[in-house]
mmCIF file of C-alpha atoms in Angstrom:
data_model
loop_
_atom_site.group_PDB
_atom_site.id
_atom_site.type_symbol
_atom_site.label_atom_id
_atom_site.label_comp_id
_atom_site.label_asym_id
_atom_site.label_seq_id
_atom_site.Cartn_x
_atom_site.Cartn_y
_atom_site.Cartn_z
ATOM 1 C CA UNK A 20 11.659 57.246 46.366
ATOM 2 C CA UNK A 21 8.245 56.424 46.868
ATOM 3 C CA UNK A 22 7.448 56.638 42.872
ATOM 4 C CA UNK A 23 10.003 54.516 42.558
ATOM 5 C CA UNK A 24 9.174 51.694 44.751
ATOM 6 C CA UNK A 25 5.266 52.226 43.162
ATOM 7 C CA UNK A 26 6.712 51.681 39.829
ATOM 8 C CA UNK A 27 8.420 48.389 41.119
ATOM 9 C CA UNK A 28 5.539 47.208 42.766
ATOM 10 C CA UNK A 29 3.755 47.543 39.480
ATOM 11 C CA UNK A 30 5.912 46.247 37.200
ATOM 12 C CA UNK A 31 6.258 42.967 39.755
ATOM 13 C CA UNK A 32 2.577 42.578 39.902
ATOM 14 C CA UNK A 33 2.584 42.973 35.748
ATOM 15 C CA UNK A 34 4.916 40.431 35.664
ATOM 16 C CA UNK A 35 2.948 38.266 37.802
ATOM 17 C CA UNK A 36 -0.097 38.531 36.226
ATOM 18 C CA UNK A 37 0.937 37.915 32.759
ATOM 19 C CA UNK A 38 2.676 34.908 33.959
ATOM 20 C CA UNK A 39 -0.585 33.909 35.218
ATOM 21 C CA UNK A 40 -2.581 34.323 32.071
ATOM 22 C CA UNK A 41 -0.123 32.828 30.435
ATOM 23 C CA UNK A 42 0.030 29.619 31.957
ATOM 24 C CA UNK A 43 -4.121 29.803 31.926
ATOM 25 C CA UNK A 44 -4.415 30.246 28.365
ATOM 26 C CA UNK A 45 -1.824 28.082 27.000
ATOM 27 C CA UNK A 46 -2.758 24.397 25.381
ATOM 28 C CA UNK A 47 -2.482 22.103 28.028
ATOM 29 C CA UNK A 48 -0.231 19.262 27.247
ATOM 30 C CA UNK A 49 -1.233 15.936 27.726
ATOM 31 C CA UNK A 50 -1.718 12.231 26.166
ATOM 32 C CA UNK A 51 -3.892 9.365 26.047
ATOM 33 C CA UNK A 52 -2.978 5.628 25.990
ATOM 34 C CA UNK A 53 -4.653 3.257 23.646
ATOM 35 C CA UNK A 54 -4.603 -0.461 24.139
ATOM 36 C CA UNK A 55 -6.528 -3.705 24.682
ATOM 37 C CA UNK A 56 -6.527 -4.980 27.985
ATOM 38 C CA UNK A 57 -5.303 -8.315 28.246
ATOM 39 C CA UNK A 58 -8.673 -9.952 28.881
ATOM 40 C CA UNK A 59 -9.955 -8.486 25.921
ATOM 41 C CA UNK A 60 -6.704 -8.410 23.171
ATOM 42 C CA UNK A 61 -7.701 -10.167 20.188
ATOM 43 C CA UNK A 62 -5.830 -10.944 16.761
ATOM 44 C CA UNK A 63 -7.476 -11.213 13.291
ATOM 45 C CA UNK A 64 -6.373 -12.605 9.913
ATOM 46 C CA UNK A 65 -7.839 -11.513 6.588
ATOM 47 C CA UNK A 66 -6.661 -14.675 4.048
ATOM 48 C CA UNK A 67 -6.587 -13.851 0.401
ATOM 49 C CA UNK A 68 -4.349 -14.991 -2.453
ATOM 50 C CA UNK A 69 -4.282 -10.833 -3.159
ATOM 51 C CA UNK A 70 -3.847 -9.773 0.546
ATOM 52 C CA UNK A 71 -2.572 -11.004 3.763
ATOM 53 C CA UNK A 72 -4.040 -8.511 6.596
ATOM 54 C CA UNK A 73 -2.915 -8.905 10.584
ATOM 55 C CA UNK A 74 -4.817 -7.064 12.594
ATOM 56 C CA UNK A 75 -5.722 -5.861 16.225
ATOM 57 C CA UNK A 76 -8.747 -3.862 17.383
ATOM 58 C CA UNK A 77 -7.829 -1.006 19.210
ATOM 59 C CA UNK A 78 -10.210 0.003 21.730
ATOM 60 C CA UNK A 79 -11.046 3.811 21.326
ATOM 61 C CA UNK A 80 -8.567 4.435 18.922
ATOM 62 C CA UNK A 81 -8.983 2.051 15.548
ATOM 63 C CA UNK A 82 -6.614 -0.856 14.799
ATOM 64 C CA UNK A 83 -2.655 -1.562 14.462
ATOM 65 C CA UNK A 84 -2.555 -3.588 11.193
ATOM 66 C CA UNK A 85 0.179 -5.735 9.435
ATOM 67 C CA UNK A 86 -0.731 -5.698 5.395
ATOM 68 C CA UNK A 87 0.313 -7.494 2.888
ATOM 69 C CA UNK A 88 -0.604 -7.090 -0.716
ATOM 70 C CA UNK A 89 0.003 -9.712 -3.876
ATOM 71 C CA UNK A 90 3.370 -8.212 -5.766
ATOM 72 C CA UNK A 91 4.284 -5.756 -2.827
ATOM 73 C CA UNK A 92 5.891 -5.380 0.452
ATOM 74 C CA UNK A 93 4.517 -5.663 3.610
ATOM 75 C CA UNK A 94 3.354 -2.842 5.632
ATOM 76 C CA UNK A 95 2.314 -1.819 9.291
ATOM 77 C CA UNK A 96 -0.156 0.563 9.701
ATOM 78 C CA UNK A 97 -2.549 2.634 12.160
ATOM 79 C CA UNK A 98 -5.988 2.829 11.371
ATOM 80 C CA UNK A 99 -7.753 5.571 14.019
ATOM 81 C CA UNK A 100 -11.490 6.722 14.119
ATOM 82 C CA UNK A 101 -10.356 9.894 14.687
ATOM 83 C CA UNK A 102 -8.487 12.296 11.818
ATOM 84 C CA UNK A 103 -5.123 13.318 12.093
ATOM 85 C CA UNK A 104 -4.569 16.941 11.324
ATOM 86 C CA UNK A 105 -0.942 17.281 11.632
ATOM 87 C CA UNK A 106 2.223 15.833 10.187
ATOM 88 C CA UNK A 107 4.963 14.734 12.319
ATOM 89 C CA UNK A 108 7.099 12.007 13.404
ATOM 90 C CA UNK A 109 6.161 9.078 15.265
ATOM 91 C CA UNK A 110 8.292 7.808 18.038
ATOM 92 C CA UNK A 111 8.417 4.072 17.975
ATOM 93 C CA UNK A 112 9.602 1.352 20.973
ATOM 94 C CA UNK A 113 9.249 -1.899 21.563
ATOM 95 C CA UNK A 114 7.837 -2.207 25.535
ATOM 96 C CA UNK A 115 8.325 -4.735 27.924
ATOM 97 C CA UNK A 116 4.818 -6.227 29.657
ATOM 98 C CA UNK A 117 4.516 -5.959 32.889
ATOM 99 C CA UNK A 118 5.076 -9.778 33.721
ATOM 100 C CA UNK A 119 8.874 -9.110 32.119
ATOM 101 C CA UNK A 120 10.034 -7.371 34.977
ATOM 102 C CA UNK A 121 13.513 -8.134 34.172
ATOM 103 C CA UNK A 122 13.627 -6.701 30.593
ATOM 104 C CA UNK A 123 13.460 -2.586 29.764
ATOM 105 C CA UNK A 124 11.821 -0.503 26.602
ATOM 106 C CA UNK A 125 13.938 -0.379 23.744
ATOM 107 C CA UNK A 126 14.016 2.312 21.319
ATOM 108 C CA UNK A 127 12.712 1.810 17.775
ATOM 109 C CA UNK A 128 13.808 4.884 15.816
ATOM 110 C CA UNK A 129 11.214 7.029 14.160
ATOM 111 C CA UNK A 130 8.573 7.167 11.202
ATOM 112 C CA UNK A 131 6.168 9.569 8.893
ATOM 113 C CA UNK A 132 2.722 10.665 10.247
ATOM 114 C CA UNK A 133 0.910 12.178 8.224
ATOM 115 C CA UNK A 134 -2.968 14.001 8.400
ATOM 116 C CA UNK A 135 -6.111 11.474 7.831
ATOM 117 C CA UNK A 136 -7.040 8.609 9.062
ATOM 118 C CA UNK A 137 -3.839 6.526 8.356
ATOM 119 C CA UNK A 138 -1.452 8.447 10.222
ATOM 120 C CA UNK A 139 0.956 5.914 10.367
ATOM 121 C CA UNK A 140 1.912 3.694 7.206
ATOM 122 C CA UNK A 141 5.567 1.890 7.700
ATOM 123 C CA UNK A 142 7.719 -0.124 5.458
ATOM 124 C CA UNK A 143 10.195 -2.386 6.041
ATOM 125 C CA UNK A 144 12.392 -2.902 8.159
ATOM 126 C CA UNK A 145 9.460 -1.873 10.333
ATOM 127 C CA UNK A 146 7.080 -4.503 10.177
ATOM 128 C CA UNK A 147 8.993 -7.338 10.753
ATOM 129 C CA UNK A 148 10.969 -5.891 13.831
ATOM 130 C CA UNK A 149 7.145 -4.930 15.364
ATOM 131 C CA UNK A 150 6.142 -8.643 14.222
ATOM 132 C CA UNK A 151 9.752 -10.488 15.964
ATOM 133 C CA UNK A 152 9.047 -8.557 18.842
ATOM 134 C CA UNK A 153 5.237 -9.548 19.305
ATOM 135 C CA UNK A 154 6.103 -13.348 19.075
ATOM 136 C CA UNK A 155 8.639 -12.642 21.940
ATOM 137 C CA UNK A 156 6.086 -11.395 23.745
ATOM 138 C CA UNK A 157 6.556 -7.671 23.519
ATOM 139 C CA UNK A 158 4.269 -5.032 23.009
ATOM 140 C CA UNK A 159 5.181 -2.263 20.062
ATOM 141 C CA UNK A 160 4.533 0.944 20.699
ATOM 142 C CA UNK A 161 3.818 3.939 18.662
ATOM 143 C CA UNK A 162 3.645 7.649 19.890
ATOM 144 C CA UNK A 163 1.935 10.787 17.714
ATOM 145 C CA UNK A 164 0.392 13.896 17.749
ATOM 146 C CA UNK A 165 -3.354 13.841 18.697
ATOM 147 C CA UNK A 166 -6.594 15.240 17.918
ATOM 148 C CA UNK A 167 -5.290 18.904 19.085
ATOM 149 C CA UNK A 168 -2.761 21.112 19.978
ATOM 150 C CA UNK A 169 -0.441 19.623 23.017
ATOM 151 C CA UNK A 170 -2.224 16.291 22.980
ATOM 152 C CA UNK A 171 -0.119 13.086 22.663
ATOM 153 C CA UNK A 172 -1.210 9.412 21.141
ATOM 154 C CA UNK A 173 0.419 6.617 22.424
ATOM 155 C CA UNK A 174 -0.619 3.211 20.792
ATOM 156 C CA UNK A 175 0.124 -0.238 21.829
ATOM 157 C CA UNK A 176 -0.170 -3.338 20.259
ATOM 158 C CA UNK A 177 -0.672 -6.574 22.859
ATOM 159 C CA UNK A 178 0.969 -9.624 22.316
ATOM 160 C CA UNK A 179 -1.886 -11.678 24.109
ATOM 161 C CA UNK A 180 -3.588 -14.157 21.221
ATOM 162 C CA UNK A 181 -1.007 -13.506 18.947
ATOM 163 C CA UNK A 182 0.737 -16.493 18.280
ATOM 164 C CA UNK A 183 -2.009 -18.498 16.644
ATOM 165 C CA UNK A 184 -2.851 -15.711 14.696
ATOM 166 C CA UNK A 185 0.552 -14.898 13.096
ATOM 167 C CA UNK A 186 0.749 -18.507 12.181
ATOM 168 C CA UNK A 187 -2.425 -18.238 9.452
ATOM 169 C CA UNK A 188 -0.733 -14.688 8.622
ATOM 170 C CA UNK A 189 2.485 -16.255 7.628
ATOM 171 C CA UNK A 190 0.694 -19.193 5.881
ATOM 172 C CA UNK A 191 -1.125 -16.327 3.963
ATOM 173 C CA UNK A 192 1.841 -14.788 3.275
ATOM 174 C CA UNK A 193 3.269 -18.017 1.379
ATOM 175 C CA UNK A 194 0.311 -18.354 -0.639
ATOM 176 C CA UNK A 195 0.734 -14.701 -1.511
ATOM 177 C CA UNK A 196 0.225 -14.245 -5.777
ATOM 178 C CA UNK A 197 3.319 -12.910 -7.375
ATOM 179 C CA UNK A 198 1.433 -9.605 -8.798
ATOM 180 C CA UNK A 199 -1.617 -7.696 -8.151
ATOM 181 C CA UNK A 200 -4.351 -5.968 -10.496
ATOM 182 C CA UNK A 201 -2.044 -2.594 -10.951
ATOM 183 C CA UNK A 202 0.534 -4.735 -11.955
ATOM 184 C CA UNK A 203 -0.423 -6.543 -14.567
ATOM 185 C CA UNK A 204 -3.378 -4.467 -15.666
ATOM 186 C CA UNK A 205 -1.530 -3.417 -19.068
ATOM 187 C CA UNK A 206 1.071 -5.329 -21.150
ATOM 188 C CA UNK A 207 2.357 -4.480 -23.993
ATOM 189 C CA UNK A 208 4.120 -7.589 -26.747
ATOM 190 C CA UNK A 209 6.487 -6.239 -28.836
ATOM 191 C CA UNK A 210 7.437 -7.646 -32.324
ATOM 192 C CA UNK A 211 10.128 -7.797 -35.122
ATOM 193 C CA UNK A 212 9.487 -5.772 -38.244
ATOM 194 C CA UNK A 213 6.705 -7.755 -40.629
ATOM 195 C CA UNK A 214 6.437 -10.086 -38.218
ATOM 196 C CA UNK A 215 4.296 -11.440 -35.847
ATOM 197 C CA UNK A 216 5.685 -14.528 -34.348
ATOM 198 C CA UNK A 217 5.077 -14.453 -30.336
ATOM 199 C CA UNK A 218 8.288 -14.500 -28.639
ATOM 200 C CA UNK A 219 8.907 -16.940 -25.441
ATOM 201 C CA UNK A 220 10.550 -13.852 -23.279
ATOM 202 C CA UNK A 221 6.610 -12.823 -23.247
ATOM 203 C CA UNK A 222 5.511 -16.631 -21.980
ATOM 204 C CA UNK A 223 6.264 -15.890 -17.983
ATOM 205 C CA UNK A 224 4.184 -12.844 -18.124
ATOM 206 C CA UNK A 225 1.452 -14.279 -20.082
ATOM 207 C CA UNK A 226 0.729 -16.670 -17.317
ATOM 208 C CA UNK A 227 1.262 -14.703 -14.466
ATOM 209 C CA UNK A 228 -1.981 -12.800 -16.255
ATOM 210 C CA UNK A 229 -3.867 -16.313 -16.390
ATOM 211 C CA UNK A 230 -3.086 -17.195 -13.299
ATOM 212 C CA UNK A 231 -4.219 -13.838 -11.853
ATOM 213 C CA UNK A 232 -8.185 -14.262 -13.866
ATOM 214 C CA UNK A 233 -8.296 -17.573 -11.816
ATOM 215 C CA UNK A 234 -7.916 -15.461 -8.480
ATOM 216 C CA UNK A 235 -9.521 -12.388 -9.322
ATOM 217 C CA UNK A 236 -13.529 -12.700 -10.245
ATOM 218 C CA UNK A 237 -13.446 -8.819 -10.907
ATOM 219 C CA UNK A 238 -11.654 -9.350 -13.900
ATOM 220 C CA UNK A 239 -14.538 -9.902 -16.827
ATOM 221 C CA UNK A 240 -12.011 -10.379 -19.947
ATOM 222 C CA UNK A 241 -8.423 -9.943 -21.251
ATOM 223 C CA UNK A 242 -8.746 -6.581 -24.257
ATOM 224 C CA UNK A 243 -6.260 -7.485 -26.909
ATOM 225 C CA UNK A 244 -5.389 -5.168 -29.415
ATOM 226 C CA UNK A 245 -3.058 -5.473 -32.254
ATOM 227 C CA UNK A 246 -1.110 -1.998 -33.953
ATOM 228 C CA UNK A 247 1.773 -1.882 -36.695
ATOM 229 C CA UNK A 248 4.088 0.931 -37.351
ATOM 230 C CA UNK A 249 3.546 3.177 -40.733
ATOM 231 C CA UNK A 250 5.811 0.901 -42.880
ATOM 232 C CA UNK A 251 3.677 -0.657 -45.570
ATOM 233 C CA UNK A 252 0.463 -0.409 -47.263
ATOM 234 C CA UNK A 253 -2.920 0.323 -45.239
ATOM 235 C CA UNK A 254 -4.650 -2.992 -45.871
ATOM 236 C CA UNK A 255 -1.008 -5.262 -45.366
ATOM 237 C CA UNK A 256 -0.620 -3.529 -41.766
ATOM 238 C CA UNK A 257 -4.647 -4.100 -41.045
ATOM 239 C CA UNK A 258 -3.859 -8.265 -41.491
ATOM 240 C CA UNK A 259 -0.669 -7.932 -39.729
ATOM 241 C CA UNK A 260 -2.251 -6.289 -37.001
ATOM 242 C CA UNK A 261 -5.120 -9.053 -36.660
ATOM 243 C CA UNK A 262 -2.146 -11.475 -36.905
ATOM 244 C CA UNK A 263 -0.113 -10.271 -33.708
ATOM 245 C CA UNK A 264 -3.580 -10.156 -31.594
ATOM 246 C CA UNK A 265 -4.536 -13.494 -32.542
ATOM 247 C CA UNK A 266 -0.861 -15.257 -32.218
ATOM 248 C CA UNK A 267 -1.320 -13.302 -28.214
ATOM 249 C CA UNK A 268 -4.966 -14.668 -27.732
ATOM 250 C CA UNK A 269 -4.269 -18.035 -29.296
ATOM 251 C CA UNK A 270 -1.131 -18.601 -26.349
ATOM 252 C CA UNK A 271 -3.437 -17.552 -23.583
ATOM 253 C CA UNK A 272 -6.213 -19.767 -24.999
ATOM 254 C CA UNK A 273 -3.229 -22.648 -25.128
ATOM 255 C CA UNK A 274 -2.367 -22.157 -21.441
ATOM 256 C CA UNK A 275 -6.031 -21.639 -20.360
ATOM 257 C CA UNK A 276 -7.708 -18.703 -20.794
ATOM 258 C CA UNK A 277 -11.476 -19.157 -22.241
ATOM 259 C CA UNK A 278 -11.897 -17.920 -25.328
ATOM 260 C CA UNK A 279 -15.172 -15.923 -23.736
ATOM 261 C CA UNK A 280 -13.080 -14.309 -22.019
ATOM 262 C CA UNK A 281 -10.509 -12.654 -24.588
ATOM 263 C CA UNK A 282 -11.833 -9.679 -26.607
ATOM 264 C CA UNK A 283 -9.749 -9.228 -30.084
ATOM 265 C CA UNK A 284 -9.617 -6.276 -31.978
ATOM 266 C CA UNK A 285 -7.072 -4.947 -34.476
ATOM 267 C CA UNK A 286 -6.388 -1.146 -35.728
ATOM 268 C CA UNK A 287 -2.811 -1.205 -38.540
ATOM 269 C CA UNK A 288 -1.561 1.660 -38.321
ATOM 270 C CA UNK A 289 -3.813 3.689 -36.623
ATOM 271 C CA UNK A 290 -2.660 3.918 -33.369
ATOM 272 C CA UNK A 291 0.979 5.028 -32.964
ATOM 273 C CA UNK A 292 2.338 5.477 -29.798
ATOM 274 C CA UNK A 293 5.622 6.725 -31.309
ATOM 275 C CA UNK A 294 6.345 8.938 -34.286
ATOM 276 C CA UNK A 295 7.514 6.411 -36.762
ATOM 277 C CA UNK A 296 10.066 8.913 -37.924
ATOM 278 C CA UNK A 297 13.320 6.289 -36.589
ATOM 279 C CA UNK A 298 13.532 2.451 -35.945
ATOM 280 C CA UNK A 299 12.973 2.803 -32.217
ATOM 281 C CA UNK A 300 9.715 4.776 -32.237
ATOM 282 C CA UNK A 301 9.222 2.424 -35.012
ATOM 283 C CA UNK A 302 9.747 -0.594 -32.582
ATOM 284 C CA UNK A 303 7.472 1.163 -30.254
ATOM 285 C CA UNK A 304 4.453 1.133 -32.514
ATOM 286 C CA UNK A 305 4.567 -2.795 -33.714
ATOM 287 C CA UNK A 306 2.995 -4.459 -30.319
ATOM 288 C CA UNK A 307 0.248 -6.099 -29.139
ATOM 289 C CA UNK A 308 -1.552 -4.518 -25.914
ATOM 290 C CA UNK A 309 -3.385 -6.259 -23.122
ATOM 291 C CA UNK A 310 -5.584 -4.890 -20.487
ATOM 292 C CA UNK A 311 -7.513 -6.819 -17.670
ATOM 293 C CA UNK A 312 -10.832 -5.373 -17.899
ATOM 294 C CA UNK A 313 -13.331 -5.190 -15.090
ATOM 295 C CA UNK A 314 -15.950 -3.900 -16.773
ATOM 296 C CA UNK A 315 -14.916 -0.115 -17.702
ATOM 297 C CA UNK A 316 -16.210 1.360 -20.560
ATOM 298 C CA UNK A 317 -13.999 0.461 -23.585
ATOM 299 C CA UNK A 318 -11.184 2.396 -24.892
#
């Protein structure tokens, strides 16, 4: 009996101790919350005919940031000073300030966070809810893993100085270009066999190209070159080729593109893309290529 109650007394105290360590050892859970006061909350516009950036300085944290770039959706995103090591999901609300007693936190759904320094990058429908709710006067608010194990981030975004702000952002936004750089870096003009008449379906592009050198001072010169599938003779498919780069450089010199600024150059044959062995790879080979060049080497 008294081995018994020993053993108990034992095990009890095992049990006890283990739950000790336990609790002594494991990551401690806890957050942080990361937000400008509302004497210091501050809204800044980047204005660009290529980009259209919102932005809010985060105290401690980095910056909540509404992005817009020429030919693509918009985008909100979390910029920290800190890296991100885990992927997750964000928990997203809109919250009430405290001078709107009357109203409550709504819940926003979820999004992607993933490791670096960008740990949150939304899409729409995203964006514009966080935007509708900061001209109401709401704060957004974005919760994700930390810096370690058990640690919370919890990110909000003031609405104090925001309305002025959003104004130049959505006057940005209508000034937006149609395309960016990645967009229209290559284009390829396509022609009928033994031909080389330019064809008006290529006009719209062509100008959405001269329209982007006028915005974009990184771009040094418009590479044309000319090609021709394998039907014909060597020399025939050398002037054909010079033919469909000039017809392209002489448009985009017609609608105002310098002529310093176009670089011609024509290759027959040479060139295929496509095996020549049916009429669509065929079709494929007799183009004219563009590419905005900012000063790479030559291909």
């Amino acid at each position: 009996m008294e081995l018994y109650q020993l053993n108990t007394k034992q095990i009890s105290w095992l049990i006890s101790a283990l739950a000790a360590a336990f609790t002594f050892y494991s990551p401690m859970s806890f957050g942080h919350l990361y937000m400008a006061d509302v004497d210091e909350a501050q809204w800044n516009v980047d204005i660009s005919p290529l980009y259209c950036r919102l932005w809010q300085p985060i105290p401690a944290y980095g910056m909540g940031l509404f992005e817009n770039r020429a030919g693509e959706r918009q985008f909100f995103i979390l910029e920290s000073e800190k890296q991100v090591y885990k992927s997750a999901q964000a928990q997203l609300a809109i919250v009430a300030p405290e001078w709107k007693f009357n109203e409550s936190t709504q819940a926003a759904g979820t999004t992607d966070v993933v490791t670096g320094y960008r740990p949150v990058k939304a899409e729409e429908p995203l964006p514009s809810r966080f935007l509708d709710a900061l001209e109401a006067g709401f704060f957004p608010d974005v919760k994700h893993p930390g810096w370690f194990d058990g640690h919370t981030v919890e990110v909000q975004l003031s609405s104090v100085n925001f309305t002025a702000a959003y104004q130049e952002y959505l006057q940005c936004l209508s000034g937006l270009y149609p395309a960016n750089f990645e967009q229209l870096e290559r284009t390829t003009v396509l022609f009928d066999s033994d031909k080389y008449e330019l064809k008006p379906s290529y006009f719209e592009r062509l100008k959405l190209i001269k329209g982007y050198l006028e915005i974009d001072p990184e771009v040094l010169r418009v590479v044309i070159d000319g090609h021709t599938d394998n039907t014909g003779r060597d020399g025939y498919n050398y002037e054909l080729s010079r033919n469909r780069a000039e017809v392209v450089a002489a448009y985009l010199k017609k609608i105002g593109i310098p002529e310093s600024k176009l670089l011609i150059r024509y290759h027959g044959e040479q060139y295929p893309i496509a095996k020549n062995k049916t009429p669509s790879e065929r079709r494929k080979n007799r183009r004219t290529t563009l590419r905005l060049d900012k000063g790479d080497e030559l291909e």
